[in-house]
Coordinates of C-alpha atoms in Angstrom, one line a residue:
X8 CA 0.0 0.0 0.0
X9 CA 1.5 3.0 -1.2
X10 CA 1.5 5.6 1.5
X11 CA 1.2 9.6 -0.1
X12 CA 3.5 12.0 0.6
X13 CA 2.2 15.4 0.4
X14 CA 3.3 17.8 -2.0
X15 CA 5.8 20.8 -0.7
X16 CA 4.2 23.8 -1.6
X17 CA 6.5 27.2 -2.2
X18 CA 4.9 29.6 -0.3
X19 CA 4.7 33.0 -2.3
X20 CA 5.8 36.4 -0.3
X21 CA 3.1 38.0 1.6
X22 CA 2.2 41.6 0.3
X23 CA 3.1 42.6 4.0
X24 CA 6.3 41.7 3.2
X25 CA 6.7 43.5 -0.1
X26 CA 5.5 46.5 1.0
X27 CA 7.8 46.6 4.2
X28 CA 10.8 45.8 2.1
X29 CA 9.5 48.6 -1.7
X30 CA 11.0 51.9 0.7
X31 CA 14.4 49.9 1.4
X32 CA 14.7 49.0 -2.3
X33 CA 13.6 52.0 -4.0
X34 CA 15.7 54.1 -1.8
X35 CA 19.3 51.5 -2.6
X36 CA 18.5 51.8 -6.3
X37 CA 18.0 55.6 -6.4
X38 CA 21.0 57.0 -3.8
X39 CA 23.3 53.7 -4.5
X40 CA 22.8 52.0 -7.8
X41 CA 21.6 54.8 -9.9
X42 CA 24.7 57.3 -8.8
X43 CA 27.1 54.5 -10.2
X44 CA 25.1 53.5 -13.5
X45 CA 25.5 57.1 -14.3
X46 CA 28.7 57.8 -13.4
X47 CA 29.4 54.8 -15.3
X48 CA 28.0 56.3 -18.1
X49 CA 29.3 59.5 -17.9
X50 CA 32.6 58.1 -18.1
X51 CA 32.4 57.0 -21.3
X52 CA 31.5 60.0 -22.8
X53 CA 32.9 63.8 -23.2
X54 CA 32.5 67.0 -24.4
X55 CA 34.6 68.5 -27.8
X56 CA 34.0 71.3 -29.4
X57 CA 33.7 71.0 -33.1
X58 CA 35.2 73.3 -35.8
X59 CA 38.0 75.4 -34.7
X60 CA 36.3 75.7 -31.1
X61 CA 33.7 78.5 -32.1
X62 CA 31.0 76.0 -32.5
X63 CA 28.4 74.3 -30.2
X64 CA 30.6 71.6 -27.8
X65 CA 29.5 68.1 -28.4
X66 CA 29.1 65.2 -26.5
X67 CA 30.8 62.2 -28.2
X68 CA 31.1 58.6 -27.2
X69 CA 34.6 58.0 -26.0
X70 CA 34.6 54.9 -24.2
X71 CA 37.5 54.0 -22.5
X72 CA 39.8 57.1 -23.1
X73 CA 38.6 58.8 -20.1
X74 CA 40.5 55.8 -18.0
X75 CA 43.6 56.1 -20.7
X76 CA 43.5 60.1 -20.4
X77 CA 43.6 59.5 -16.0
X78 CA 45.8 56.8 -15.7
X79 CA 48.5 59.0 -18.2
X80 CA 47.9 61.5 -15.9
X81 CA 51.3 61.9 -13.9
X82 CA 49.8 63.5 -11.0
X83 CA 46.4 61.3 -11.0
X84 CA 48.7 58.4 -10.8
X85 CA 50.9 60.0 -7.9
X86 CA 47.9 61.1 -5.7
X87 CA 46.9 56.6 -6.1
X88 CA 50.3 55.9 -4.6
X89 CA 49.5 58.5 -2.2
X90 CA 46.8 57.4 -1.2
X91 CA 47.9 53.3 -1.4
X92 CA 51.0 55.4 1.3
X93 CA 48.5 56.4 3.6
X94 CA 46.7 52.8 3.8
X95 CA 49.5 51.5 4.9
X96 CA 49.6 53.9 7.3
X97 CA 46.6 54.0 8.7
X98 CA 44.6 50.6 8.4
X99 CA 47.5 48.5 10.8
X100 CA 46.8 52.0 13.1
X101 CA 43.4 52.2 13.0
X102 CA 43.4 48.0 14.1
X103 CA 46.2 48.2 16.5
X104 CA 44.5 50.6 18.5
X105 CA 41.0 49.8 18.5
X106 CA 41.9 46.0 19.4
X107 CA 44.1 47.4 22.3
X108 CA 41.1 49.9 23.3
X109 CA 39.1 46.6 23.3
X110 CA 40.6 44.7 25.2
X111 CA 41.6 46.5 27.5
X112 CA 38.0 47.3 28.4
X113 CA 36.7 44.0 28.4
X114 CA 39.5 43.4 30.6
X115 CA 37.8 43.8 33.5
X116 CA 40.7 46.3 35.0
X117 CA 40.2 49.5 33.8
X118 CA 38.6 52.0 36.0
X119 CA 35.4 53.4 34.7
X120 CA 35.0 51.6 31.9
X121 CA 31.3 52.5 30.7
X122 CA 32.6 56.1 30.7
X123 CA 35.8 55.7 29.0
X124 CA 33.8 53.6 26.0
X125 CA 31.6 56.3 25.9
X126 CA 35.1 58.8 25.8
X127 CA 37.2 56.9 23.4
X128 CA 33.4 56.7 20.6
X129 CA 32.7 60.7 21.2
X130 CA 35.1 61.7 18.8
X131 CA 32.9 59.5 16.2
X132 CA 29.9 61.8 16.3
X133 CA 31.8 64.9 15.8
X134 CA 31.3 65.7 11.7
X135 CA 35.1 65.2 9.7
X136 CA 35.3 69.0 8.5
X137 CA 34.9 70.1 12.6
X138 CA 37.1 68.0 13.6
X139 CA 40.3 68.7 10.8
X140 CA 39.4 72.1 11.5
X141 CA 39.9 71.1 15.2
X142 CA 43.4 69.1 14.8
X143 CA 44.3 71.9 11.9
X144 CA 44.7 74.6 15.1
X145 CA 46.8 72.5 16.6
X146 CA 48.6 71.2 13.5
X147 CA 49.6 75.7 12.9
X148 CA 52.6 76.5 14.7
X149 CA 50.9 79.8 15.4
X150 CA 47.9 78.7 17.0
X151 CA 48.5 75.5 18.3
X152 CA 50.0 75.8 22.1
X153 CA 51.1 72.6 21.7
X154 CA 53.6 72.8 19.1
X155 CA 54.5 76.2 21.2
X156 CA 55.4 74.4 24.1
X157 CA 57.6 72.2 21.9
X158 CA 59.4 75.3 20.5
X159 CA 59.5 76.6 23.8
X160 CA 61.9 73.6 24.8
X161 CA 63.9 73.3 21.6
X162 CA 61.7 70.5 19.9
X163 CA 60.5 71.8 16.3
X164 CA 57.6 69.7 14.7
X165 CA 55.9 71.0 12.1
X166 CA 53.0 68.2 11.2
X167 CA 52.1 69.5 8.2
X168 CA 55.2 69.7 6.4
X169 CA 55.3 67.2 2.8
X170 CA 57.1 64.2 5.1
X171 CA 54.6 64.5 8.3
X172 CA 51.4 65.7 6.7
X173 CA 50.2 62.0 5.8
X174 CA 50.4 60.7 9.4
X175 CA 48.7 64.2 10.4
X176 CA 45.4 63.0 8.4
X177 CA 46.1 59.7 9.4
X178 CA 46.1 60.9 13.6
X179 CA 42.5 63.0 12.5
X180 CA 40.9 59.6 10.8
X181 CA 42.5 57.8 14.1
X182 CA 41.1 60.0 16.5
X183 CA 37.4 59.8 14.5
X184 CA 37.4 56.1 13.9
X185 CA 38.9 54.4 16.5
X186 CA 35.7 54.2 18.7
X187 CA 33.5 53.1 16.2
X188 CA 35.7 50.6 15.7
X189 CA 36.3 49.8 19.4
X190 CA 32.9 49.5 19.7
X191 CA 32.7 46.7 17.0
X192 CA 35.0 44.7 19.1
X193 CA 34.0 44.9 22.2
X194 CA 30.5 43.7 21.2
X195 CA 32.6 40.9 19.4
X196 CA 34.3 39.8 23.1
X197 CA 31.2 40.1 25.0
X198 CA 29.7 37.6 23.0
X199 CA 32.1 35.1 23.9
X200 CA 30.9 32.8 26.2
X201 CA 32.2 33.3 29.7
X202 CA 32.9 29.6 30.6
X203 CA 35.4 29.6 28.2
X204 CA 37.5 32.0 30.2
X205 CA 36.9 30.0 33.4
X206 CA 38.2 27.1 32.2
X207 CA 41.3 28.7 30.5
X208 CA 41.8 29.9 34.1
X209 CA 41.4 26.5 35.6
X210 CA 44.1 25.1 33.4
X211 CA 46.2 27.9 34.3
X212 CA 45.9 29.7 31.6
X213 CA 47.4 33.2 31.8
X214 CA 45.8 36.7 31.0
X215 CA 48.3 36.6 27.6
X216 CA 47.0 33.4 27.1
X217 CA 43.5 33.7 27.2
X218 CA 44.1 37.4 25.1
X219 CA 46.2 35.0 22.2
X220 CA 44.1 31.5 22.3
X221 CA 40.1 32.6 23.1
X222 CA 40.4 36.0 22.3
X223 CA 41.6 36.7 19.2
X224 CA 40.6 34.0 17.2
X225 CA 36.9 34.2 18.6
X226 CA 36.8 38.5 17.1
X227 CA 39.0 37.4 14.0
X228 CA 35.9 38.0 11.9
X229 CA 35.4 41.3 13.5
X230 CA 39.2 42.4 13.4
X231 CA 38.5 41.6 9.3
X232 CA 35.2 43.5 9.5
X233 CA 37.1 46.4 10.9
X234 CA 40.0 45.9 8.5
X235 CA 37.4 46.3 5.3
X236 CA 35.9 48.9 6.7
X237 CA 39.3 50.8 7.2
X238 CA 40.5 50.0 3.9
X239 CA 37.5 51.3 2.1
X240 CA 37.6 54.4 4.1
X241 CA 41.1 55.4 3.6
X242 CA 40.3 55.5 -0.3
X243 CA 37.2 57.8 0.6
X244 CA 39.9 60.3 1.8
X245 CA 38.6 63.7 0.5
X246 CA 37.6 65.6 3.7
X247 CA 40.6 66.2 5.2
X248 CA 43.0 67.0 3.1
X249 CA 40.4 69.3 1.7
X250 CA 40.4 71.1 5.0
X251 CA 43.8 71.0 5.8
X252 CA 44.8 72.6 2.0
X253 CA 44.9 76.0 3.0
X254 CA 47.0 75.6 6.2
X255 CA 49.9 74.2 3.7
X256 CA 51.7 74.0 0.6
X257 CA 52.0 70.6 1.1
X258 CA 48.8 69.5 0.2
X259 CA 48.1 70.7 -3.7
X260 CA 44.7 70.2 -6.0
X261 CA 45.8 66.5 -6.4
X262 CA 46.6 65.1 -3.6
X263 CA 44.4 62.5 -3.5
X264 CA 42.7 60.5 -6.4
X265 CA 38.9 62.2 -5.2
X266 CA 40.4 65.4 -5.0
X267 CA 41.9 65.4 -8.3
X268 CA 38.5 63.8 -9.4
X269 CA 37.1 67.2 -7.5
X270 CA 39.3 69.2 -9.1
X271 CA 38.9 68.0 -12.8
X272 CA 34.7 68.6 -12.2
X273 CA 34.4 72.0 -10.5
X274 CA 37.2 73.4 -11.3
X275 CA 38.3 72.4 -14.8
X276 CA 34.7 71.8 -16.2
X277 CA 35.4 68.1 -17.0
X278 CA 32.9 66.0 -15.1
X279 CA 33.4 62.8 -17.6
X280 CA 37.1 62.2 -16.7
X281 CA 36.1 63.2 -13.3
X282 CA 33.7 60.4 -13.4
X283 CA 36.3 57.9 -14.8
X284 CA 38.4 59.0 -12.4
X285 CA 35.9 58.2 -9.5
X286 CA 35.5 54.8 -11.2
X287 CA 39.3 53.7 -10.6
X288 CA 39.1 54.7 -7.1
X289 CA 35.5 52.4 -6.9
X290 CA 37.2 49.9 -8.8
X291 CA 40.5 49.6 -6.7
X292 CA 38.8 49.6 -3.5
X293 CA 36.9 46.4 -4.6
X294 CA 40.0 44.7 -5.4
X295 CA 41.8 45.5 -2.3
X296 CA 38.5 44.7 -0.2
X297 CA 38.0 41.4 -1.6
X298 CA 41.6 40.6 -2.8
X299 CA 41.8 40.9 1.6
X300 CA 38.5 38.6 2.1
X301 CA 39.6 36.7 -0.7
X302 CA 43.0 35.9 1.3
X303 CA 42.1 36.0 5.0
X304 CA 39.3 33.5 4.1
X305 CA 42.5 31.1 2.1
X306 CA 44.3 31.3 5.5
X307 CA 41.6 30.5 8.2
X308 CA 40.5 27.7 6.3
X309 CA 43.9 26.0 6.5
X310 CA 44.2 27.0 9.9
X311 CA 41.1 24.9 10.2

């Protein structure tokens, strides 16, 4: 006797559902999809001027000689190792510290800890053009009492010089980001189950120990969420420098790859190379983001 096995229906979305999820979608394809289709697009076009430049400009398909025309550019290419200079300054910064804020308030020892993770994330809510404007009075030998009590002891610094004004915006994006990313972690550590650290102690395990064996490799995928996060924002860097421009010679039109990409549309009148320009920034931040994934992800599978 055959016995019957009912049949699986798929059960189709609920029009409750659709509805709660139309504002998220329409809002990702207008302020997030839309902006790069177009500057896709405008990319691959330009504006000449026909006849000997008395007649109407034109807009003429050009596809990929926007991208030849930036990455000939000597300075566009300059401000991307400039900007691949101050990843490498910043991202091993940026995790250093927040891992070492982390742990040392999940610690257990530190004195007032609710209020110093409160301290050490403040800096996060205060907007990036206050705070350059901030660390740029105290970056000006003139206004900075500081550098004045320096001076006043024989010690010279002048942080925005061309050799020290990469690790100046690097100390501004390290003051701003450091809590958020503190925060990250420290959610990370407190969902590590407590008997784990009891039984480490029973064995004898020591405070490094517990720090190097549980610790660590329970928040590795938070220390690479943080790491991502860093990486992507260090090729954002625009405010800054922007800010600090004025205070020094250091920092010219093209210092960094969106500031040239700045430059080229409100200045020179060339918003299509700007665009292509904004594209190879897009584009290399991808790699690097999931050329990290792509190798962090080859290594903890081994370790497994």
């Amino acid at each position: 006797m055959s016995t019957l096995v009912p049949r699986r229906t798929r059960r189709r979305p609920r029009p409750a559902l659709w509805a709660l999820l139309l504002p998220f979608v329409v809002m990702f394809a207008l302020f997030f999809i839309a902006p790069i289709i177009y500057a896709l697009v405008q990319s691959m076009f330009a504006t000449k001027s026909s006849g000997l430049g008395l007649g109407r400009p034109e807009t003429v398909f050009v596809f990929f000689d926007n991208y030849a025309r930036a990455l000939s550019d000597t300075t566009f290419v300059e401000s991307l190792g400039r900007l691949l200079l101050f990843s490498a300054i910043l991202v091993p910064m940026m995790v250093i510290t927040a891992l070492g804020l982390a742990l040392l308030l999940d610690s257990g020892r530190a004195w007032g800890g609710k209020f110093f993770r409160v301290l050490y994330f403040a800096p996060y809510g205060v907007p990036g053009v206050v705070a350059t404007l901030l660390w740029g009075f105290l970056y000006v030998p003139a206004t900075s009492p500081i550098l004045q009590m320096l001076e006043g002891i024989g010690v010279s610094i002048n942080p925005l010089s061309g050799d020290n004004v990469l690790f100046a915006i690097a100390n501004i994006a390290l003051w701003g980001f450091a809590g958020y990313n503190m925060i990250i972690l420290i959610s990370a550590l407190h969902a590590i189950p407590s008997e784990l650290y009891e039984a480490a102690r029973v064995d004898g395990a020591s405070a490094w120990s517990i720090i190097w064996s549980i610790k660590l490799p329970l928040v590795r995928p938070s220390l690479i969420l943080v790491t991502v996060f860093t990486v992507i924002g260090t090729l954002q860097l625009f405010v800054e420098p922007l800010v600090l421009r004025p205070l020094t010679t250091a920092i010219s039109s093209t210092f960094t790859p969106n500031l040239a990409a700045y430059n080229q549309a409100f200045a020179q009148g060339n918003p299509n190379l700007a665009a292509a320009m904004a594209v190879i920034v897009a584009v290399l931040g991808f790699a690097f983001s999931f050329g990290f994934l792509r190798l962090v992800n080859r290594k903890g599978n081994r370790a497994w």
